[in-house]
Amino acid sequence: NSSESHNCAKSILTSDRLQIVVTLSEFFNETWEAANCANCLKNNSEGLSNSTVEFLDLFNKSLTCFEHNLQGQTVYLSPNNYTEVCKNCNETYKMLNDLYNNLQRMNRQGGESGHSAHLCIDVEDAMNITRKLWSRAFNCSVPCSDTVPVIAVSSFILFLPIVFYLSSFLHSKQKKRILILPKRIQSNASLVNIQEKYS
């Protein structure tokens, strides 16, 4: 009845003792906000953003690559030997990881969705799954290109004190020590003898 002062929708939503509709609505709204779901959508929320679609496409390609290279290997290889997966899927994984890092960088600046803070939970979970498979399950690790220079510089720094002390020893003049015996005071008994002589 429109003549009544209170809102009809509010009356329907809060009609039961538990207010289940209101509770569920608040729960879903809080979940949507906590998961940053809006960051996966375009500004007007008409669909997934282009970057999200591109990421999910690369994610699916990575999982397909993992599955394709695992077929027939589990029988012949030990559980820790996944060299085929690491070798054949390295490029796809690297592209996915680079895209994720770019999305994070873009998202801090406002991004495609117009929202800042974290990426949406779907993208973050997908990347977490991929990284866990890559590093823990398949034990694929990319060797660090900086290893040789770091070892060389560290060795040089550790070797410097040895060079310093060795050069200091070789270039210093070795002086012979001359021992000078100190004059000692004669004992009281000898002084008494001297005095007796002269008296």
XYZ file of N, CA and C in Angstrom:
597
model
N 0.851 -1.179 0.000
C 0.000 0.000 0.000
C 0.895 1.240 0.000
N 0.795 2.023 -1.052
C 1.672 3.185 -1.201
C 1.360 4.285 -0.187
N 0.193 4.224 0.432
C -0.168 5.260 1.404
C 0.604 5.102 2.711
N 1.105 3.899 2.965
C 1.867 3.685 4.191
C 3.221 4.383 4.103
N 3.735 4.815 5.259
C 4.966 5.601 5.286
C 6.216 4.746 5.067
N 6.246 3.489 5.539
C 7.471 2.690 5.411
C 7.558 2.027 4.041
N 8.771 1.717 3.661
C 9.058 1.163 2.340
C 8.561 -0.281 2.249
N 7.885 -0.609 1.137
C 7.342 -1.965 0.934
C 8.451 -3.000 0.850
N 9.551 -2.683 0.113
C 10.660 -3.631 -0.045
C 11.316 -3.929 1.299
N 11.479 -2.894 2.118
C 12.093 -3.080 3.438
C 11.217 -3.975 4.294
N 9.921 -3.807 4.177
C 8.989 -4.623 4.947
C 9.081 -6.090 4.568
N 9.225 -6.360 3.277
C 9.325 -7.749 2.808
C 10.667 -8.360 3.225
N 11.752 -7.598 3.076
C 13.089 -8.123 3.378
C 13.264 -8.417 4.863
N 12.653 -7.635 5.711
C 12.854 -7.804 7.158
C 11.647 -8.448 7.827
N 10.849 -9.157 7.048
C 9.614 -9.710 7.614
C 9.880 -10.916 8.515
N 10.921 -11.708 8.220
C 11.180 -12.880 9.072
C 12.148 -12.519 10.193
N 12.176 -13.353 11.219
C 12.975 -13.059 12.405
C 14.462 -13.059 12.109
N 14.940 -13.986 11.259
C 16.370 -14.081 10.931
C 16.810 -13.058 9.895
N 15.885 -12.497 9.186
C 16.175 -11.563 8.095
C 17.194 -12.185 7.129
N 16.840 -13.379 6.645
C 17.761 -14.182 5.842
C 18.152 -13.505 4.541
N 17.240 -12.796 3.926
C 17.530 -12.135 2.650
C 18.564 -11.023 2.853
N 18.388 -10.236 3.914
C 19.322 -9.156 4.210
C 20.699 -9.727 4.555
N 20.709 -10.795 5.376
C 21.974 -11.418 5.778
C 22.732 -11.954 4.574
N 22.014 -12.651 3.674
C 22.656 -13.187 2.464
C 23.145 -12.065 1.554
N 22.355 -11.025 1.423
C 22.758 -9.900 0.578
C 24.029 -9.252 1.102
N 24.110 -9.039 2.424
C 25.311 -8.453 3.017
C 26.515 -9.374 2.840
N 26.290 -10.692 3.010
C 27.385 -11.653 2.857
C 27.959 -11.603 1.437
N 27.083 -11.628 0.441
C 27.558 -11.625 -0.949
C 28.230 -10.300 -1.310
N 27.700 -9.196 -0.791
C 28.341 -7.896 -1.053
C 29.728 -7.817 -0.424
N 29.870 -8.321 0.810
C 31.171 -8.318 1.486
C 32.162 -9.235 0.760
N 31.678 -10.394 0.308
C 32.540 -11.324 -0.431
C 33.006 -10.694 -1.741
N 32.103 -10.034 -2.435
C 32.433 -9.361 -3.697
C 33.525 -8.311 -3.472
N 33.379 -7.528 -2.400
C 34.360 -6.474 -2.092
C 35.699 -7.080 -1.667
N 35.660 -8.095 -0.793
C 36.902 -8.700 -0.283
C 37.683 -9.389 -1.389
N 36.973 -9.960 -2.361
C 37.627 -10.671 -3.464
C 38.040 -9.733 -4.598
N 37.736 -8.441 -4.485
C 38.065 -7.452 -5.520
C 37.550 -7.869 -6.899
N 36.353 -8.412 -6.917
C 35.793 -8.929 -8.173
C 35.638 -7.842 -9.230
N 35.398 -6.613 -8.803
C 35.218 -5.517 -9.765
C 36.484 -5.266 -10.571
N 37.643 -5.680 -10.046
C 38.905 -5.454 -10.758
C 39.075 -6.371 -11.962
N 38.229 -7.381 -12.107
C 38.274 -8.254 -13.283
C 37.333 -7.763 -14.387
N 36.538 -6.760 -14.080
C 35.523 -6.303 -15.028
C 35.899 -4.969 -15.651
N 35.198 -4.647 -16.725
C 35.364 -3.331 -17.340
C 34.732 -2.283 -16.434
N 34.968 -1.012 -16.745
C 34.453 0.075 -15.901
C 32.939 0.013 -15.707
N 32.212 -0.303 -16.754
C 30.755 -0.342 -16.647
C 30.242 -1.735 -16.288
N 31.146 -2.649 -15.905
C 30.804 -4.007 -15.454
C 29.996 -4.793 -16.480
N 30.232 -4.541 -17.773
C 29.508 -5.271 -18.814
C 30.162 -6.602 -19.158
N 31.311 -6.858 -18.636
C 31.985 -8.127 -18.920
C 33.413 -8.080 -18.412
N 34.131 -9.163 -18.661
C 35.528 -9.223 -18.231
C 36.365 -8.209 -18.992
N 37.337 -7.644 -18.310
C 38.242 -6.699 -18.972
C 39.139 -7.456 -19.944
N 39.696 -6.739 -20.908
C 40.552 -7.371 -21.922
C 41.776 -8.027 -21.293
N 42.361 -7.379 -20.286
C 43.550 -7.941 -19.635
C 43.210 -9.230 -18.886
N 42.023 -9.286 -18.281
C 41.610 -10.504 -17.580
C 41.398 -11.642 -18.554
N 40.770 -11.345 -19.687
C 40.550 -12.372 -20.716
C 41.891 -12.882 -21.236
N 42.832 -11.965 -21.477
C 44.161 -12.352 -21.961
C 44.887 -13.220 -20.931
N 44.767 -12.840 -19.657
C 45.426 -13.607 -18.606
C 44.836 -15.008 -18.495
N 43.514 -15.106 -18.470
C 42.869 -16.416 -18.344
C 43.174 -17.303 -19.544
N 43.310 -16.703 -20.722
C 43.680 -17.460 -21.913
C 45.088 -18.045 -21.769
N 46.031 -17.218 -21.322
C 47.405 -17.702 -21.102
C 47.461 -18.735 -19.982
N 46.638 -18.563 -18.946
C 46.567 -19.523 -17.845
C 46.116 -20.887 -18.357
N 45.072 -20.888 -19.195
C 44.587 -22.147 -19.766
C 45.636 -22.795 -20.670
N 46.376 -21.968 -21.424
C 47.448 -22.507 -22.272
C 48.546 -23.144 -21.427
N 48.865 -22.520 -20.293
C 49.899 -23.063 -19.399
C 49.467 -24.416 -18.840
N 48.223 -24.499 -18.370
C 47.736 -25.769 -17.823
C 47.678 -26.849 -18.896
N 47.285 -26.467 -20.111
C 47.258 -27.419 -21.224
C 48.658 -27.915 -21.536
N 49.625 -27.008 -21.505
C 51.025 -27.377 -21.750
C 51.517 -28.349 -20.683
N 51.179 -28.068 -19.411
C 51.580 -28.972 -18.326
C 51.007 -30.367 -18.550
N 49.713 -30.428 -18.847
C 49.039 -31.719 -19.034
C 49.609 -32.459 -20.244
N 49.830 -31.734 -21.337
C 50.330 -32.349 -22.573
C 51.711 -32.972 -22.358
N 52.585 -32.276 -21.627
C 53.946 -32.771 -21.418
C 54.045 -33.801 -20.307
N 52.983 -33.950 -19.524
C 52.980 -34.973 -18.477
C 52.459 -36.308 -18.972
N 51.746 -36.320 -20.092
C 51.164 -37.558 -20.595
C 52.250 -38.570 -20.930
N 52.122 -39.753 -20.344
C 53.072 -40.835 -20.622
C 54.370 -40.728 -19.865
N 54.590 -39.646 -19.122
C 55.860 -39.491 -18.403
C 55.809 -40.067 -17.004
N 54.641 -40.061 -16.405
C 54.558 -40.497 -15.013
C 54.961 -41.960 -14.851
N 54.801 -42.758 -15.897
C 55.171 -44.168 -15.823
C 56.681 -44.327 -15.906
N 57.316 -43.550 -16.770
C 58.738 -43.737 -17.061
C 59.658 -42.896 -16.187
N 59.163 -41.763 -15.706
C 60.042 -40.857 -14.959
C 59.739 -40.914 -13.471
N 60.737 -40.594 -12.695
C 60.531 -40.496 -11.252
C 59.720 -39.243 -10.966
N 59.047 -39.177 -9.801
C 58.180 -38.034 -9.508
C 58.896 -36.681 -9.513
N 60.194 -36.674 -9.295
C 60.923 -35.408 -9.235
C 61.537 -34.992 -10.570
N 61.368 -35.790 -11.617
C 61.995 -35.497 -12.898
C 60.944 -35.043 -13.910
N 60.815 -33.738 -14.067
C 59.853 -33.173 -15.009
C 60.571 -32.248 -15.981
N 61.673 -32.701 -16.515
C 62.471 -31.842 -17.393
C 61.719 -31.442 -18.652
N 60.884 -32.342 -19.179
C 60.119 -32.022 -20.389
C 59.138 -30.886 -20.133
N 58.481 -30.929 -18.981
C 57.530 -29.867 -18.632
C 58.274 -28.540 -18.498
N 59.398 -28.576 -17.775
C 60.161 -27.344 -17.549
C 60.676 -26.767 -18.860
N 61.143 -27.647 -19.745
C 61.740 -27.180 -21.005
C 60.668 -26.686 -21.977
N 59.596 -27.453 -22.147
C 58.600 -27.136 -23.170
C 57.606 -26.052 -22.745
N 57.395 -25.901 -21.443
C 56.404 -24.928 -20.975
C 57.044 -23.659 -20.417
N 58.344 -23.566 -20.512
C 59.045 -22.408 -19.945
C 58.577 -21.097 -20.567
N 58.431 -21.068 -21.877
C 58.043 -19.833 -22.574
C 56.633 -19.397 -22.184
N 55.697 -20.359 -22.135
C 54.315 -20.040 -21.771
C 54.229 -19.545 -20.334
N 54.951 -20.227 -19.435
C 54.948 -19.816 -18.027
C 55.552 -18.423 -17.860
N 56.631 -18.164 -18.586
C 57.292 -16.852 -18.492
C 56.356 -15.743 -18.985
N 55.631 -16.001 -20.074
C 54.674 -15.017 -20.594
C 53.558 -14.755 -19.580
N 53.062 -15.825 -18.960
C 51.996 -15.689 -17.968
C 52.486 -14.895 -16.760
N 53.673 -15.206 -16.290
C 54.245 -14.518 -15.129
C 54.486 -13.034 -15.432
N 55.005 -12.733 -16.628
C 55.232 -11.339 -17.024
C 53.918 -10.563 -17.126
N 52.899 -11.218 -17.694
C 51.591 -10.565 -17.813
C 51.011 -10.289 -16.427
N 51.154 -11.233 -15.515
C 50.654 -11.039 -14.145
C 51.360 -9.864 -13.464
N 52.674 -9.794 -13.628
C 53.430 -8.677 -13.040
C 52.996 -7.344 -13.647
N 52.747 -7.318 -14.960
C 52.272 -6.087 -15.616
C 50.886 -5.695 -15.120
N 50.013 -6.702 -14.920
C 48.667 -6.422 -14.405
C 48.735 -5.846 -13.001
N 49.627 -6.378 -12.184
C 49.796 -5.833 -10.832
C 50.257 -4.377 -10.885
N 51.224 -4.108 -11.783
C 51.737 -2.752 -11.915
C 50.634 -1.804 -12.401
N 49.880 -2.247 -13.406
C 48.783 -1.428 -13.942
C 47.701 -1.197 -12.891
N 47.427 -2.236 -12.104
C 46.345 -2.162 -11.131
C 46.647 -1.155 -10.023
N 47.938 -0.997 -9.700
C 48.308 -0.007 -8.685
C 48.036 1.410 -9.174
N 47.993 1.588 -10.498
C 47.764 2.913 -11.084
C 46.314 3.122 -11.494
N 45.429 2.239 -11.099
C 44.015 2.395 -11.446
C 43.530 1.345 -12.405
N 44.362 0.962 -13.351
C 44.070 -0.146 -14.253
C 42.871 0.047 -15.156
N 42.522 -1.034 -15.815
C 41.444 -1.028 -16.798
C 40.074 -0.930 -16.143
N 39.955 -1.484 -14.925
C 38.652 -1.507 -14.259
C 38.341 -0.201 -13.541
N 39.361 0.637 -13.354
C 39.147 1.880 -12.629
C 39.271 1.731 -11.132
N 39.522 0.502 -10.653
C 39.696 0.243 -9.229
C 41.172 -0.015 -8.954
N 41.625 0.444 -7.798
C 43.023 0.200 -7.443
C 43.094 -0.946 -6.434
N 44.200 -1.085 -5.770
C 44.468 -2.144 -4.776
C 44.808 -3.451 -5.472
N 44.250 -4.562 -4.979
C 44.657 -5.889 -5.458
C 43.950 -6.270 -6.751
N 44.534 -7.276 -7.429
C 43.848 -7.875 -8.572
C 42.690 -8.711 -8.049
N 41.780 -9.071 -8.934
C 40.642 -9.871 -8.491
C 41.107 -11.268 -8.091
N 40.309 -11.918 -7.282
C 40.697 -13.191 -6.670
C 40.897 -14.289 -7.723
N 40.163 -14.235 -8.833
C 40.310 -15.266 -9.879
C 41.706 -15.227 -10.487
N 42.199 -14.026 -10.764
C 43.531 -13.871 -11.359
C 44.613 -14.267 -10.356
N 44.469 -13.811 -9.111
C 45.476 -14.131 -8.095
C 45.530 -15.630 -7.808
N 44.361 -16.265 -7.687
C 44.331 -17.709 -7.433
C 44.921 -18.496 -8.594
N 44.606 -18.068 -9.817
C 45.141 -18.750 -10.993
C 46.666 -18.679 -11.015
N 47.212 -17.504 -10.687
C 48.673 -17.356 -10.687
C 49.297 -18.145 -9.552
N 48.654 -18.163 -8.386
C 49.168 -18.943 -7.264
C 49.211 -20.436 -7.596
N 48.162 -20.936 -8.247
C 48.126 -22.346 -8.645
C 49.255 -22.648 -9.615
N 49.433 -21.771 -10.606
C 50.474 -21.997 -11.618
C 51.867 -21.969 -10.996
N 52.123 -21.000 -10.140
C 53.446 -20.913 -9.501
C 53.714 -22.107 -8.596
N 52.675 -22.574 -7.895
C 52.849 -23.732 -7.019
C 53.163 -24.980 -7.848
N 52.455 -25.154 -8.952
C 52.747 -26.295 -9.833
C 54.155 -26.204 -10.397
N 54.531 -25.011 -10.863
C 55.820 -24.813 -11.517
C 56.983 -25.060 -10.561
N 56.887 -24.489 -9.370
C 58.035 -24.558 -8.464
C 58.014 -25.776 -7.552
N 56.841 -26.125 -7.003
C 56.802 -27.229 -6.046
C 56.554 -28.579 -6.694
N 55.519 -28.654 -7.524
C 55.176 -29.953 -8.115
C 56.196 -30.383 -9.169
N 56.555 -29.476 -10.089
C 57.467 -29.838 -11.179
C 58.917 -29.502 -10.869
N 59.138 -28.752 -9.802
C 60.495 -28.380 -9.384
C 61.275 -27.692 -10.505
N 60.586 -26.836 -11.239
C 61.234 -26.079 -12.311
C 61.755 -24.779 -11.724
N 63.000 -24.535 -11.908
C 63.568 -23.274 -11.431
C 64.409 -22.680 -12.534
N 64.255 -21.382 -12.700
C 65.030 -20.676 -13.714
C 66.344 -20.259 -13.084
N 67.489 -20.680 -13.639
C 68.768 -20.279 -13.041
C 68.954 -18.771 -13.117
N 69.432 -18.222 -12.032
C 69.631 -16.770 -11.961
C 70.835 -16.373 -12.799
N 70.675 -15.372 -13.644
C 71.754 -14.954 -14.548
C 72.839 -14.177 -13.818
N 72.528 -13.710 -12.602
C 73.487 -12.907 -11.849
C 74.399 -13.748 -10.957
N 74.296 -15.057 -11.011
C 75.041 -15.901 -10.089
C 76.541 -15.760 -10.249
N 77.046 -15.810 -11.486
C 78.497 -15.742 -11.723
C 79.078 -14.402 -11.268
N 78.499 -13.249 -11.638
C 79.058 -11.976 -11.152
C 79.028 -11.854 -9.630
N 77.966 -12.358 -8.994
C 77.871 -12.268 -7.532
C 78.976 -13.085 -6.874
N 79.220 -14.292 -7.374
C 80.286 -15.133 -6.815
C 81.647 -14.485 -7.042
N 81.871 -13.907 -8.222
C 83.150 -13.271 -8.526
C 83.416 -12.080 -7.599
N 82.414 -11.225 -7.417
C 82.578 -10.052 -6.550
C 82.781 -10.479 -5.098
N 82.012 -11.467 -4.647
C 82.151 -11.952 -3.263
C 83.540 -12.532 -3.022
N 84.040 -13.317 -3.974
C 85.381 -13.897 -3.834
C 86.440 -12.801 -3.777
N 86.299 -11.780 -4.624
C 87.254 -10.687 -4.647
C 87.282 -9.957 -3.299
N 86.095 -9.685 -2.751
C 86.008 -8.975 -1.479
C 86.594 -9.816 -0.346
N 86.343 -11.114 -0.354
C 86.898 -11.987 0.682
C 88.417 -12.126 0.563
N 88.944 -11.985 -0.644
C 90.375 -12.150 -0.886
C 91.167 -10.874 -0.552
N 90.498 -9.722 -0.488
C 91.172 -8.441 -0.231
C 91.964 -8.402 1.080
N 91.431 -8.848 2.221
C 92.240 -8.797 3.446
C 93.524 -9.620 3.355
N 93.473 -10.758 2.680
C 94.671 -11.596 2.528
C 95.731 -10.845 1.722
N 95.306 -10.204 0.629
C 96.228 -9.431 -0.199
C 96.815 -8.273 0.602
N 95.971 -7.598 1.375
C 96.426 -6.464 2.165
C 97.507 -6.872 3.171
N 97.227 -7.898 3.944
C 98.189 -8.303 4.973
C 99.460 -8.901 4.376
N 99.337 -9.605 3.293
C 100.507 -10.180 2.634
C 101.397 -9.075 2.068
N 100.796 -8.091 1.390
C 101.599 -6.993 0.843
C 102.197 -6.143 1.962
N 101.465 -5.970 3.028
C 101.980 -5.226 4.171
C 103.196 -5.927 4.776
N 103.140 -7.238 4.860
C 104.251 -8.006 5.417
C 105.479 -7.947 4.511
N 105.284 -8.076 3.204
C 106.401 -8.118 2.261
C 107.080 -6.755 2.098
N 106.332 -5.677 2.176
C 106.897 -4.355 1.938
C 107.376 -3.642 3.203
N 107.087 -4.166 4.325
C 107.538 -3.509 5.556
C 108.980 -3.886 5.857
N 109.712 -2.980 6.480
C 111.104 -3.252 6.843
C 111.110 -3.996 8.163
N 111.773 -5.100 8.151
C 111.886 -5.882 9.376
C 113.065 -5.353 10.182
N 112.798 -4.805 11.340
C 113.856 -4.279 12.200
C 114.267 -5.342 13.213
N 115.560 -5.433 13.386
C 116.043 -6.354 14.398
C 115.877 -5.684 15.751
N 115.419 -6.433 16.656
C 115.207 -5.888 17.989
C 116.503 -5.994 18.795
N 116.868 -4.908 19.414
C 118.045 -4.891 20.285
C 117.547 -4.876 21.717
N 117.980 -5.870 22.439
C 117.541 -5.959 23.822
C 118.467 -5.136 24.704
N 117.936 -4.236 25.446
C 118.698 -3.412 26.377
C 118.352 -3.892 27.780
N 119.402 -4.331 28.455
C 119.170 -4.817 29.799
C 119.080 -3.620 30.745
N 118.094 -3.545 31.559
C 117.953 -2.409 32.482
C 118.940 -2.543 33.642
N 119.415 -1.400 34.133
C 120.298 -1.403 35.302
C 119.449 -1.671 36.520
N 119.945 -2.590 37.311
C 119.168 -2.961 38.488
C 119.740 -2.305 39.726
N 118.895 -1.974 40.622
C 119.329 -1.398 41.901
C 119.917 -2.522 42.746
N 121.044 -2.239 43.337
C 121.699 -3.264 44.137
C 120.912 -3.506 45.404
N 121.061 -4.676 45.870
C 120.314 -5.036 47.066
C 120.860 -4.320 48.291
N 120.129 -4.262 49.360
C 120.507 -3.579 50.615
C 121.765 -4.190 51.232
N 121.926 -5.496 51.109
C 123.088 -6.172 51.706
C 124.372 -5.714 51.052
N 124.363 -5.573 49.729
C 125.572 -5.126 49.047
C 125.870 -3.676 49.373
N 124.867 -2.856 49.582
C 125.068 -1.458 49.965
C 125.723 -1.369 51.340
N 125.321 -2.238 52.244
C 125.913 -2.247 53.576
C 127.389 -2.608 53.492
N 127.742 -3.575 52.657
C 129.138 -3.987 52.465
C 129.968 -2.832 51.927
N 129.429 -2.074 50.975
C 130.172 -0.946 50.394
C 130.420 0.104 51.464
N 129.411 0.368 52.277
C 129.529 1.373 53.325
C 130.576 0.948 54.364
N 130.634 -0.333 54.690
C 131.610 -0.832 55.664
C 133.023 -0.687 55.136
N 133.208 -0.857 53.806
C 134.529 -0.720 53.221
C 135.069 0.700 53.403
N 134.189 1.623 53.119
C 134.638 3.029 53.165
C 134.683 3.591 54.581
N 134.131 2.936 55.537
C 134.150 3.486 56.897
C 135.217 2.908 57.766
